[in-house]
PDB file of C-alpha atoms in Angstrom:
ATOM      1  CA  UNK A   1       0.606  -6.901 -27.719  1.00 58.00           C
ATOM      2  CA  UNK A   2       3.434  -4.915 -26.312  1.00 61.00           C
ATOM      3  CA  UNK A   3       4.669  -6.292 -22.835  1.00 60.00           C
ATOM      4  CA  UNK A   4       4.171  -3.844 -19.898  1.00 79.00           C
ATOM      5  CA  UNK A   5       7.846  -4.159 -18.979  1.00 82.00           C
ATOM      6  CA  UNK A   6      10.908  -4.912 -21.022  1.00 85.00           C
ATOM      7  CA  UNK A   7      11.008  -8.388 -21.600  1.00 87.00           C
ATOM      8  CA  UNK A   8      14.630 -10.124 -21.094  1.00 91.00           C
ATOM      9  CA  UNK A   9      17.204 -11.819 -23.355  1.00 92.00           C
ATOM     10  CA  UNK A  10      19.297 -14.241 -21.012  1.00 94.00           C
ATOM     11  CA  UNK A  11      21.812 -17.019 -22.647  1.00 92.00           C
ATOM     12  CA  UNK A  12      22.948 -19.713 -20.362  1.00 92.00           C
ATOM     13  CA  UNK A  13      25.487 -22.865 -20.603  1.00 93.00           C
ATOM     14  CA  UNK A  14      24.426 -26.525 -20.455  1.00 93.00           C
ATOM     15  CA  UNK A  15      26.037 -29.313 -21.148  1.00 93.00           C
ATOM     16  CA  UNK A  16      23.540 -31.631 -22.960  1.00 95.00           C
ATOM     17  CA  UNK A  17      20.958 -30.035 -25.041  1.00 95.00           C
ATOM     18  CA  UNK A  18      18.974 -33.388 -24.458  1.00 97.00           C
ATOM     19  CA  UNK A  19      19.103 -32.362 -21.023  1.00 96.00           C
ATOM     20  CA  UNK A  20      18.109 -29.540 -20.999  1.00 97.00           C
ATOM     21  CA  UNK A  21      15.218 -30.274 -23.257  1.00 97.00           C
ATOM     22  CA  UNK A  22      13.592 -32.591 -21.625  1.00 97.00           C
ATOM     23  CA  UNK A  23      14.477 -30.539 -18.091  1.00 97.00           C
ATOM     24  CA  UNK A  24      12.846 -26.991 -19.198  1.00 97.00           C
ATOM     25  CA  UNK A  25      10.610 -28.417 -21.319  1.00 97.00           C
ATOM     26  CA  UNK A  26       9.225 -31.103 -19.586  1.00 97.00           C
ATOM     27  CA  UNK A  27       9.813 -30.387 -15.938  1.00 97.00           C
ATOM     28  CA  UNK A  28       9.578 -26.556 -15.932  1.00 96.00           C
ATOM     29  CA  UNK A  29       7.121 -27.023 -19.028  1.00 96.00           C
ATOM     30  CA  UNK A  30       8.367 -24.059 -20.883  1.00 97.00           C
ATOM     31  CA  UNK A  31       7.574 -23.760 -24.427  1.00 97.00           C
ATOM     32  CA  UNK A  32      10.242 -24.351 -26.963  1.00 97.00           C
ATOM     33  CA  UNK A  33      10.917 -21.805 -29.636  1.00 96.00           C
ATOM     34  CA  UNK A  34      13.830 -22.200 -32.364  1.00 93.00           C
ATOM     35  CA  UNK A  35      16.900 -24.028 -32.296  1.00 95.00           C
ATOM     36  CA  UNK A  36      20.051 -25.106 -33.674  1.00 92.00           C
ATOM     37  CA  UNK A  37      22.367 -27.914 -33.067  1.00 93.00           C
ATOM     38  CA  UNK A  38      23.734 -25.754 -30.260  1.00 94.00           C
ATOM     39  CA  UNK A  39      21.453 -24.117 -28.963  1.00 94.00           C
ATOM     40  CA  UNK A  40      17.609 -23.733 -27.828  1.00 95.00           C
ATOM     41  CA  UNK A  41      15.174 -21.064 -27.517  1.00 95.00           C
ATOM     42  CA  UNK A  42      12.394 -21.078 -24.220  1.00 96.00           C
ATOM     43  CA  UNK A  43       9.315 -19.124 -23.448  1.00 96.00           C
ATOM     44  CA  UNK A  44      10.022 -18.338 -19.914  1.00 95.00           C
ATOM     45  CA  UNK A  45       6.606 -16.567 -19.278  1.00 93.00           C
ATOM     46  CA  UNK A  46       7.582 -13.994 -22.213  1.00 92.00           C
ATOM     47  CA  UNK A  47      11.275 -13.336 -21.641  1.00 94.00           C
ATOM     48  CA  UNK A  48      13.247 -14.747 -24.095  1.00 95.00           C
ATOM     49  CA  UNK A  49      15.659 -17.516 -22.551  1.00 94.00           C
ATOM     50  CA  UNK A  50      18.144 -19.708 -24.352  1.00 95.00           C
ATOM     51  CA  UNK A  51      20.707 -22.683 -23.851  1.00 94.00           C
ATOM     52  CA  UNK A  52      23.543 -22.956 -25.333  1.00 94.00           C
ATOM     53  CA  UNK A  53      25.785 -25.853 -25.632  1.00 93.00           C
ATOM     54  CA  UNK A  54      29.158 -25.202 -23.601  1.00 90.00           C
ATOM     55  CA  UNK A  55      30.350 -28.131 -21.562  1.00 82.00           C
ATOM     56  CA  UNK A  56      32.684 -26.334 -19.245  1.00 76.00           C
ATOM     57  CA  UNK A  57      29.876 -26.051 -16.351  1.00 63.00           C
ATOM     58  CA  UNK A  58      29.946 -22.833 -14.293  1.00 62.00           C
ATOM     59  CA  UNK A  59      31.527 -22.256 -11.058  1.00 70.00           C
ATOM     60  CA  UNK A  60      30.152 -22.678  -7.666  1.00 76.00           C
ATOM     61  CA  UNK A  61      29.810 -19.560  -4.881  1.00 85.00           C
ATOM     62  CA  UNK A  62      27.342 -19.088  -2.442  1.00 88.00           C
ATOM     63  CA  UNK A  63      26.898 -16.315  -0.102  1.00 89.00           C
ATOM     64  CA  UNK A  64      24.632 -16.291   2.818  1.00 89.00           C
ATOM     65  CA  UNK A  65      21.188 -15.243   2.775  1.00 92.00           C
ATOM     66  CA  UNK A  66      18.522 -15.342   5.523  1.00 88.00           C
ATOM     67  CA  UNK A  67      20.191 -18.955   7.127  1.00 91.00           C
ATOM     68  CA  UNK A  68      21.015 -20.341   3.880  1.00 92.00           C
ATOM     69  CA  UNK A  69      23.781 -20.554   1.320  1.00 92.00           C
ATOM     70  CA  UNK A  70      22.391 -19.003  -1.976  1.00 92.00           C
ATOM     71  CA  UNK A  71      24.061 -20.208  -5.121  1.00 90.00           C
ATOM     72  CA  UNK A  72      25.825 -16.963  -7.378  1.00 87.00           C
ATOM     73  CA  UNK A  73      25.085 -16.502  -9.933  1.00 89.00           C
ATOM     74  CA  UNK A  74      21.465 -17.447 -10.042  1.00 92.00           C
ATOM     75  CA  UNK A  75      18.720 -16.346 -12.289  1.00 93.00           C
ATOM     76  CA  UNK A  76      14.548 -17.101 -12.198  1.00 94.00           C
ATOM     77  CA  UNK A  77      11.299 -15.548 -11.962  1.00 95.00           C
ATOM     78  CA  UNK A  78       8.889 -13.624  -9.131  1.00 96.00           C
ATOM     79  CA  UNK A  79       5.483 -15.320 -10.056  1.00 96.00           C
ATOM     80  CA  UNK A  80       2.497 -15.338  -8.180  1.00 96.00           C
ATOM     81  CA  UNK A  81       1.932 -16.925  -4.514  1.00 97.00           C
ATOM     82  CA  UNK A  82      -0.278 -19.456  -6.613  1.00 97.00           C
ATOM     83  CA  UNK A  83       2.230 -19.907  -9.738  1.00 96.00           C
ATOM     84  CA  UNK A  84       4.643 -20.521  -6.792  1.00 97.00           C
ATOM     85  CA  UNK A  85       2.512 -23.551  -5.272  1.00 98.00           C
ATOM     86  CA  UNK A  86       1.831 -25.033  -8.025  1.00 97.00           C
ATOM     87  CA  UNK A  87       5.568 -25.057  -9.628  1.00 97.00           C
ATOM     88  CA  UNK A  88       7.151 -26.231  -6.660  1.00 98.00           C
ATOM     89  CA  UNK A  89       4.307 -29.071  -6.539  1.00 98.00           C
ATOM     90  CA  UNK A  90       5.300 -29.395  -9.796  1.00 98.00           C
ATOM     91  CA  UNK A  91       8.853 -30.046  -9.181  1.00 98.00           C
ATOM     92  CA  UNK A  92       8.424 -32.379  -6.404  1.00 98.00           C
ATOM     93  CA  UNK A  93       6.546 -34.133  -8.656  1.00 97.00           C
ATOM     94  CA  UNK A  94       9.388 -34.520 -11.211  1.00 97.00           C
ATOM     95  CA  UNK A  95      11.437 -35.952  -8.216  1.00 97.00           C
ATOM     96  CA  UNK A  96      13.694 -32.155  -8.336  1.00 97.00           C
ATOM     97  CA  UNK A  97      16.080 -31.802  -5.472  1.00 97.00           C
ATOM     98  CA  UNK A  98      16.566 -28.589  -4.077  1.00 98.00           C
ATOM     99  CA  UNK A  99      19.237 -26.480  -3.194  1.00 97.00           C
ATOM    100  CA  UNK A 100      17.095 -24.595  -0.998  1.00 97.00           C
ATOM    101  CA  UNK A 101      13.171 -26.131  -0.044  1.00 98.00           C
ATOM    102  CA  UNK A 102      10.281 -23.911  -1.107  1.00 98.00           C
ATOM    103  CA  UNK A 103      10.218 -22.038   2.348  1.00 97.00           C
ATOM    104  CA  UNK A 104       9.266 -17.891   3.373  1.00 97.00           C
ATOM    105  CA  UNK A 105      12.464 -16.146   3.485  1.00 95.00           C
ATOM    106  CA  UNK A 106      12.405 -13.125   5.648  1.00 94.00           C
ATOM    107  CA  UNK A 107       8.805 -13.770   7.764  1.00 94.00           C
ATOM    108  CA  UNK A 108       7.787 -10.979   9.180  1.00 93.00           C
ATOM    109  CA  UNK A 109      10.424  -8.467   7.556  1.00 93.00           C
ATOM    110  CA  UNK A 110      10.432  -5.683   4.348  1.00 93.00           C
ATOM    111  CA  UNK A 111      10.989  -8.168   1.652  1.00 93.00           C
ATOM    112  CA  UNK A 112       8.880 -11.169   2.901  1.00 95.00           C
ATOM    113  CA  UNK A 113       8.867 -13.521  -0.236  1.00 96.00           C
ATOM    114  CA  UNK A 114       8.412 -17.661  -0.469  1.00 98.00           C
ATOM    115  CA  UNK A 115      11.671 -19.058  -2.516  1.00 97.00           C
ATOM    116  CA  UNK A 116      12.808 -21.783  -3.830  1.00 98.00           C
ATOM    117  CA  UNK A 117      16.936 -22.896  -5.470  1.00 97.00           C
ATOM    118  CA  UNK A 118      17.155 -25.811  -7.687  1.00 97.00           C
ATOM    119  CA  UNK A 119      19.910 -27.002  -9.986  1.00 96.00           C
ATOM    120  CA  UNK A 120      19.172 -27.203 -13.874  1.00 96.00           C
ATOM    121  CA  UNK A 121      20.787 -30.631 -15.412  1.00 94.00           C
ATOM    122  CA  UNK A 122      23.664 -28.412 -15.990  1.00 92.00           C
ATOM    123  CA  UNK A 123      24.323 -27.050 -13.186  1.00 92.00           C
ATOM    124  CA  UNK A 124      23.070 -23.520 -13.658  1.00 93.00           C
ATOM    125  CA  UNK A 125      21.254 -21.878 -10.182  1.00 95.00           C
ATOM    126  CA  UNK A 126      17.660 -21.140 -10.565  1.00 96.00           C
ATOM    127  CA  UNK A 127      15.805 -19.157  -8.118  1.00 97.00           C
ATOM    128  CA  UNK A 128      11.565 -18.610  -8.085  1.00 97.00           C
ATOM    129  CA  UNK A 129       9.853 -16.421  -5.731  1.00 97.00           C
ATOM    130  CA  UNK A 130       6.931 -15.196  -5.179  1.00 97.00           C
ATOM    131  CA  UNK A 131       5.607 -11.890  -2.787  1.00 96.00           C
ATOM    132  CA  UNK A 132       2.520 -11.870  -0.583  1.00 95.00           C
ATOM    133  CA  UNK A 133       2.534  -8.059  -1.269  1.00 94.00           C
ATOM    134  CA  UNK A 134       4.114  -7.112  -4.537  1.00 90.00           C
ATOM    135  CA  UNK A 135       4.960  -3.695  -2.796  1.00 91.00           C
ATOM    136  CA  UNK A 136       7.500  -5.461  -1.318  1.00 91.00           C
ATOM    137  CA  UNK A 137       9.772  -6.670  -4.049  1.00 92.00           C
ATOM    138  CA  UNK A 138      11.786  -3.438  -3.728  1.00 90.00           C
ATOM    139  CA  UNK A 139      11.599  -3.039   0.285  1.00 89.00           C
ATOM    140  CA  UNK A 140      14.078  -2.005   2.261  1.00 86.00           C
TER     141      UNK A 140
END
């Protein structure tokens, strides 16, 4: 089946492959495709998402958004208000601190969406979001 937008390649670092495994695997419960000594393939809902092994960690920024101080560079996924729920239950399940709580960043505004920051093992920013109103992913 072809996708009905381009799916994405992204390549990250991580430190500990072991990590990482057990940390997208287990706690985000992505599927695991190929590997190598070095690196690791993931299903991240049908983008195409890989670790490789590089232990210099990245480095820190944050800029302000909405109150908080978002972590650059950052990458995730816009799911569903429901997919949201039920991942962050998920993480506070696994015991995941957050950079930023699960909260609704710009109530009442163009762009209303609930979000979420975490740390992966290795440091690497993740952001998930989620839109009442998909219309509004592109808002201005």
């Amino acid at each position: 089946m072809t996708p009905s937008i381009p799916r994405f390649h992204l390549a990250m670092p991580v430190d500990d492959l072991t990590t990482a495994r057990r940390f997208y695997g287990e706690v985000l419960g992505l599927e695991q495709g190929r590997s190598a000594d070095t690196w690791v393939d993931w299903n991240l809902h049908g983008h195409q998402f890989v670790t490789h092994l590089a232990p210099a960690g990245p480095e820190r920024v944050h800029n302000p958004v909405d109150g908080h101080d978002v972590p650059v560079p950052h990458f995730g996924l816009i799911l569903t208000v429901p997919q949201f729920q039920a991942l962050a239950d998920r993480l506070r399940a696994a015991g995941t601190e957050f950079v930023i709580e699960p909260y609704v960043r710009f109530a009442g505004q163009a762009g209303e969406q609930w979000t979420m920051f975490l740390l992966d093992p290795a440091g690497n920013a993740l952001e998930f979001k989620a839109f009442a109103d998909d219309a509004q992913v592109f808002a201005v």
